[in-house]
XYZ file of C-alpha atoms in Angstrom:
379
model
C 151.305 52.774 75.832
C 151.070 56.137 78.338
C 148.372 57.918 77.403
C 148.500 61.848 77.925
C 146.092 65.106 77.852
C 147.074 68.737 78.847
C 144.464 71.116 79.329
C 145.438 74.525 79.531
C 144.788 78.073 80.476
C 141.622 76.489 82.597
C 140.686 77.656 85.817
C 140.624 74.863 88.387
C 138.423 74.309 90.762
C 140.691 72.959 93.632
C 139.143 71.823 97.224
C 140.390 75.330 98.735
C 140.572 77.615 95.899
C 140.618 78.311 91.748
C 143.813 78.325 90.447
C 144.595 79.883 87.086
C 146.685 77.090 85.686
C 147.013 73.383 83.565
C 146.183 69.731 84.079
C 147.740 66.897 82.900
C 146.559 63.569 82.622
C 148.099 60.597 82.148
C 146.247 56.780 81.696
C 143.166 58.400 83.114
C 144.210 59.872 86.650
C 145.524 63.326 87.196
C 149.331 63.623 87.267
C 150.304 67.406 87.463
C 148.538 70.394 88.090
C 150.631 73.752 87.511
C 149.824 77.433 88.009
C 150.003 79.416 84.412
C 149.275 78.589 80.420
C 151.389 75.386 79.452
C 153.598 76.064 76.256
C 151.060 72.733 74.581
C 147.738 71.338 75.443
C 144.622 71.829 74.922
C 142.948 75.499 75.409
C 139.928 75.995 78.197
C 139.300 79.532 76.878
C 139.199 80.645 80.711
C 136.830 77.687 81.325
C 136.217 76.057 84.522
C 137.483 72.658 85.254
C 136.145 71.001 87.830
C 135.993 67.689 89.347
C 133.261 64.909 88.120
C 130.301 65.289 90.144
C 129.120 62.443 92.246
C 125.165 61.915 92.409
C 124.413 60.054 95.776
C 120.420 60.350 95.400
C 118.392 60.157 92.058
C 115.265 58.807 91.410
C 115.743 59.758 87.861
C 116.598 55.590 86.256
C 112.887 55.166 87.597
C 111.496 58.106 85.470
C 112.999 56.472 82.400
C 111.717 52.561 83.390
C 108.361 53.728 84.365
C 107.674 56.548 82.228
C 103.941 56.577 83.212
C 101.593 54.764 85.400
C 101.664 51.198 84.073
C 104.394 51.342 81.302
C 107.571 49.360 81.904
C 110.698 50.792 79.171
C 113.455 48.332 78.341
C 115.841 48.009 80.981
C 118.724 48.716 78.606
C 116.776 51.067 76.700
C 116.008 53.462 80.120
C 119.362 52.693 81.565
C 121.039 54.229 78.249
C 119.023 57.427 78.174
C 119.479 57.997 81.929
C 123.247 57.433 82.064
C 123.323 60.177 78.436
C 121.574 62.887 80.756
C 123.504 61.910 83.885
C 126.731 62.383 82.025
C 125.557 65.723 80.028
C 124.842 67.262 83.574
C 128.623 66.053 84.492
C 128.077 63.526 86.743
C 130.796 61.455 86.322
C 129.713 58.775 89.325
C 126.177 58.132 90.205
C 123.930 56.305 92.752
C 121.586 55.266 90.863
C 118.402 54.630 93.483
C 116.226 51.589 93.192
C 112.931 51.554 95.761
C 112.621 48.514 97.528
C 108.854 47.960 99.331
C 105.609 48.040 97.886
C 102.655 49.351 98.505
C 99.226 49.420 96.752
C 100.048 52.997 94.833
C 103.597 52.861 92.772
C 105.735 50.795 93.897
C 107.294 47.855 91.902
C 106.632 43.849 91.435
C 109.189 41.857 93.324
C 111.927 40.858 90.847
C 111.789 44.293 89.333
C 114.542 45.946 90.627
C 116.746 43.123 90.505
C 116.021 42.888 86.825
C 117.389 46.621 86.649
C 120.680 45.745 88.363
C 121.197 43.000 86.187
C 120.417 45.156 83.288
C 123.100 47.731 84.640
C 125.708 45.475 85.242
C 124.939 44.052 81.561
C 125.433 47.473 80.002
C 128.759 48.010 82.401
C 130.006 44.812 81.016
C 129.273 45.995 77.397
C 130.948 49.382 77.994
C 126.998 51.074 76.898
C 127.704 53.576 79.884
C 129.627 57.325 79.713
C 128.607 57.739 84.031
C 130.143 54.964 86.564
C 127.124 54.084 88.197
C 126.462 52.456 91.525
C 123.105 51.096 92.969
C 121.619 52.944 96.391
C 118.721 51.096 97.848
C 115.899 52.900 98.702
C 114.143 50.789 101.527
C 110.885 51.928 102.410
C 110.727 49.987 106.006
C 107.100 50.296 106.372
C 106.779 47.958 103.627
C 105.488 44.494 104.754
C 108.145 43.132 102.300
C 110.633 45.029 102.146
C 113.527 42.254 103.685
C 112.224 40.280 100.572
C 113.142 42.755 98.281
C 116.432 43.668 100.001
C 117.357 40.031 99.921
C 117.609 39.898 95.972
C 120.820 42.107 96.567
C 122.702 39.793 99.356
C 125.324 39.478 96.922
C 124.919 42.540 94.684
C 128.773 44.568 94.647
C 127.446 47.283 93.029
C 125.401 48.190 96.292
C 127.334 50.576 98.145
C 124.664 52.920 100.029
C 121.332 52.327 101.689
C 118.423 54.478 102.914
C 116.344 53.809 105.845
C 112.658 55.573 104.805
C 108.884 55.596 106.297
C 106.858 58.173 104.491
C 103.895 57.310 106.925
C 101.416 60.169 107.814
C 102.397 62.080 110.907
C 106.232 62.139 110.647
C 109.282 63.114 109.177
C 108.656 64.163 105.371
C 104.886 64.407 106.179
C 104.591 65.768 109.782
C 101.630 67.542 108.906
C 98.567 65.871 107.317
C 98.349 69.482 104.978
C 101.212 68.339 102.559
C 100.265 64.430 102.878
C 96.817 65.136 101.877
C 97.979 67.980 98.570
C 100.643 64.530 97.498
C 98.384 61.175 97.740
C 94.672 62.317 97.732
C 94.819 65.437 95.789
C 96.894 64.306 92.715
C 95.673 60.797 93.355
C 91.959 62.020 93.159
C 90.991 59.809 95.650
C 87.739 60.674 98.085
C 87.494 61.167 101.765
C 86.373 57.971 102.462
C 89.163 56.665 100.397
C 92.135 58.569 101.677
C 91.386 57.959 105.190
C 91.572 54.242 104.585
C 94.760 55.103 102.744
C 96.323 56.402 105.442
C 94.832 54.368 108.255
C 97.099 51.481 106.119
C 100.015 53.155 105.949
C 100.053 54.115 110.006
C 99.262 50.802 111.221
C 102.147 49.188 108.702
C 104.411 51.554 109.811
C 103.654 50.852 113.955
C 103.941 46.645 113.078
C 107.543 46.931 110.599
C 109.350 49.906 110.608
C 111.677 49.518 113.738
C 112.006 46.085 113.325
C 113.157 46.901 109.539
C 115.303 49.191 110.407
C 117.590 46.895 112.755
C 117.727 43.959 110.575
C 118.520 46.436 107.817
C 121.328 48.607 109.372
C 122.985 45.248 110.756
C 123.025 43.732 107.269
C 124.633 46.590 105.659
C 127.080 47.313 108.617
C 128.110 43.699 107.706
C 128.369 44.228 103.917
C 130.156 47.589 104.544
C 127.558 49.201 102.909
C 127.278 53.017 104.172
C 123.320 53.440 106.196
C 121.826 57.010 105.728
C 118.626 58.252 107.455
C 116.067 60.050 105.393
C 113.809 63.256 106.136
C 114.837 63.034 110.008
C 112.563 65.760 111.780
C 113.557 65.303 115.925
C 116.537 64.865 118.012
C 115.117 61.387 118.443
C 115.375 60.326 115.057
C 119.243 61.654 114.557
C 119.787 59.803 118.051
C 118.434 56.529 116.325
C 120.639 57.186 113.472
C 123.535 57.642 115.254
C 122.624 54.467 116.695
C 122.811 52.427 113.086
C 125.838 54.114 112.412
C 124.379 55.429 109.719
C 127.000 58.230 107.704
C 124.709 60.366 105.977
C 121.412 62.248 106.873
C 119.700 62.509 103.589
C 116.913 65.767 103.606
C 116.607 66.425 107.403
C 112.916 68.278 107.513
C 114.011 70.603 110.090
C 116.994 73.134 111.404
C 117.413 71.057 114.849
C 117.660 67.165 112.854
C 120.634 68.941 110.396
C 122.226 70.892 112.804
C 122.481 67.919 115.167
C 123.018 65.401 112.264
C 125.849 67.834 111.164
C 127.129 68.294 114.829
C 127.016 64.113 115.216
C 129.442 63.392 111.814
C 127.006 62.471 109.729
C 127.056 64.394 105.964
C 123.585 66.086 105.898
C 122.182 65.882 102.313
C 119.578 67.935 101.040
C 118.322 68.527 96.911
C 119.957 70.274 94.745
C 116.365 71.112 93.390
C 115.371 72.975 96.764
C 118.141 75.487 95.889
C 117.615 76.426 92.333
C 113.680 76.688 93.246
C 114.584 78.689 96.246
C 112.828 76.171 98.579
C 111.893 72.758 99.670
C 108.231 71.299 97.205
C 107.491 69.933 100.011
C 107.371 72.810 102.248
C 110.196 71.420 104.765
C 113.484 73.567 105.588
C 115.181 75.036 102.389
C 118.593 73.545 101.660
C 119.880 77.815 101.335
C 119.227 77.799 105.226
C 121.736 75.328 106.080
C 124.249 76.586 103.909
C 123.997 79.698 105.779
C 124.293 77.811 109.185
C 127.456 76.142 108.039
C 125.446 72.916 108.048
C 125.022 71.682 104.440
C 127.220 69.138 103.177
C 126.082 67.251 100.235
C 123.788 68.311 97.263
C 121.039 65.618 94.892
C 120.075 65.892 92.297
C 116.704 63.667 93.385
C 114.744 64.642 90.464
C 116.634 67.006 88.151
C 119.702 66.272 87.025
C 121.219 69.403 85.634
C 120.451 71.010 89.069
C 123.657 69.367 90.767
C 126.033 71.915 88.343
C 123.626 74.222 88.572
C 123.049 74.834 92.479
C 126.601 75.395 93.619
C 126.517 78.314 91.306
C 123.540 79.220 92.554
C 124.808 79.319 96.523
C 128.024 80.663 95.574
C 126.281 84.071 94.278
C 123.736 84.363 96.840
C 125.551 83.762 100.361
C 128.258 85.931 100.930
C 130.345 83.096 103.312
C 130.444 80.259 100.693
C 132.902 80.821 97.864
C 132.212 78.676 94.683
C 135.496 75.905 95.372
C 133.467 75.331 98.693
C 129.902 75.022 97.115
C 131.457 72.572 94.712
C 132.678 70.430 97.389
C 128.932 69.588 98.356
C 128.778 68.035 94.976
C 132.265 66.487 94.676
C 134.567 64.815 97.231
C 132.154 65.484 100.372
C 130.373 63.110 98.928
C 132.981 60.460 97.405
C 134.055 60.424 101.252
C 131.284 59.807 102.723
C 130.725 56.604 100.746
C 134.693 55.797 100.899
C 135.161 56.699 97.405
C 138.947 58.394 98.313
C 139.961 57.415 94.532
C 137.825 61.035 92.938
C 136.076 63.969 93.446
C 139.218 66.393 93.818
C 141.236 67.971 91.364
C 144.394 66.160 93.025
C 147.706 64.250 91.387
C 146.554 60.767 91.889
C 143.280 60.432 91.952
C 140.731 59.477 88.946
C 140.956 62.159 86.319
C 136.750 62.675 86.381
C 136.587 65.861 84.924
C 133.741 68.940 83.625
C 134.535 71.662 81.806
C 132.092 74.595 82.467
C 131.585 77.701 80.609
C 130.045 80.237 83.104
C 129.799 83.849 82.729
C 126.613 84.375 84.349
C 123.503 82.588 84.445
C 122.926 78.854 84.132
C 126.264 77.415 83.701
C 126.550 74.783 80.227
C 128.844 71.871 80.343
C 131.108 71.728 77.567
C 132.697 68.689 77.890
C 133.025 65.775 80.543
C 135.757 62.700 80.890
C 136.082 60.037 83.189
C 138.746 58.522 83.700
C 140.676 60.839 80.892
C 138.181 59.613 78.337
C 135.780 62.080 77.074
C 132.320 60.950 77.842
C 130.216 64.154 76.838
């Protein structure tokens, strides 16, 4: 039996421009989108619609499984209360990231993640989930075992994006010891003597594994078809390298030359959605407002926040004068479905998946009223 929804007298957020107009859906993919109030339907007040956002980046599942130092939530249990916030923030798809590596500090048994992405497919399979969500493995190739790790997903489908990180002292995300020293022996309370065994340890792992890592990585998931991105490139050397693993997207580039040449190369440069609503990077790297302005932003994350992804193409849209609100929601909608080769959403376009938000906005933080994927209302 067809299934049918009009929404009406909505303004739609198209991939060029907001149309004053309705939206029909039929058996959960868009079908017709008109100009004008339909004579039935379903009244948007003026409300935006726009399309489901897509979340390439979070940390946020882990926040939920580990909620502090030591404590390990049900798998089911986290998963459920991530995918309810996810899905309240309108984030219709998401990448949910699991960190494979460990080190001495926070990182996670062997077996853990795995157990995770068993527990997600287990809650797809009992329809417990309002978000589609897809795995993106963090590999920290530093890591003495990180192959180990990324073996427990050789057959894993719902792997469909992998990072390539070294958070070593000295370079990219830490090129300065200043920052390094405020994040691990500062809030670690850990003593001279300590922290410069600390990071002795993680220099010398990351001169023995990292490049090795990185090539048996980037080949595995160039044979599993799974898209490579860099993360927190700082030189012209490290886009050239990434270029060189084919990798598609350039996930928080720590300077203007590494985005602008990332950018210039094909490659979708990501940067958080966080950085723009605070007005600047934590971390005290290149703010994600700059590249807008340069023409050389792409893709927003939500990394830690997951409200911020609705919340930051607002946010640009006000404040630079070049980037109109349908092209700040792009960064959060089907830049990103395409540059994971997910052509079936993130448009407001007859035929594809009818993931949709509707957003009440007059000024301000904008609230989600109501989310559907698939024509089923989620939130």
């Amino acid at each position: 039996m067809t299934t049918e929804m009009i929404l009406t007298n909505a303004r739609l957020v198209l991939e060029d421009r907001i149309l004053s107009g309705s939206l029909v859906v039929r058996d959960g993919v868009i079908a017709e989108i008109d100009e004008g109030k339909s004579a039935s339907g379903v009244d948007m007040d003026g409300d935006y619609i726009l399309p489901g956002l897509v979340e390439l980046h979070t940390d946020h599942l882990e926040s939920h499984y580990s909620p502090r130092p030591g404590v390990r939530w049900n798998a089911i249990s986290a998963i459920q209360s991530h995918d309810a916030q996810i899905a309240s923030s309108g984030i219709t798809t998401v990448f949910d990231c699991l960190r494979l590596g460990s080190d001495e500090d926070d990182g996670f048994k062997m077996g853990e993640m795995r157990a995770i992405a068993d527990a997600l497919a287990e809650a797809r399979s009992e329809n417990r989930l309002r978000a589609d969500h897809l795995i993106h493995l963090r590999c920290e190739v530093s890591a003495s075992d990180v192959l180990e790790h990324f073996a427990d997903f050789a057959t894993d489908g719902q792997v469909r994006l992998a990072s390539l990180m070294d958070h070593a002292p000295g370079q990219r995300q830490f090129q300065t010891m200043e920052q390094y020293t405020l994040y691990y022996k500062t809030k670690r309370g850990l003593s001279d003597e300590a922290f410069a065994h600390f990071v002795q340890r993680r220099q010398d792992a990351s001169a023995r594994y990292s490049d090795a890592h990185r090539k048996v990585l980037a080949s595995a998931c160039a044979e599993r078809g799974i898209t490579v991105a860099s993360h927190d490139d700082a030189t012209l050397d490290h886009v050239a390298e990434a270029v060189g693993f084919g990798v598609r997207l350039a996930e928080f580039p720590t300077s203007i030359e590494a985005a602008q040449a990332s950018h210039k190369a094909g490659m979708s440069v990501l940067m958080g959605a966080p950085n723009v609503v605070r007005g600047g990077s934590h971390s005290g790297n290149i703010a994600a407002a700059d590249l807008a302005r340069a023409g050389v932003l792409d893709v927003l994350s939500s990394d830690y926040v997951p409200f911020s992804l609705i919340q930051a193409p607002f946010v640009l849209a006000d404040e630079i004068d070049e980037l109109d609100l349908a092209t700040a929601i792009r960064l959060v909608t089907s830049t990103p479905a395409k540059t994971v080769g997910l052509d079936d959403r993130g448009s407001l376009t007859t035929g594809k998946r009818a993931d949709l938000v509707r957003v009440r906005r007059d000024s301000g933080i904008p609230v989600v009223r109501e989310v559907w994927r698939q024509g089923q209302r989620v939130a």
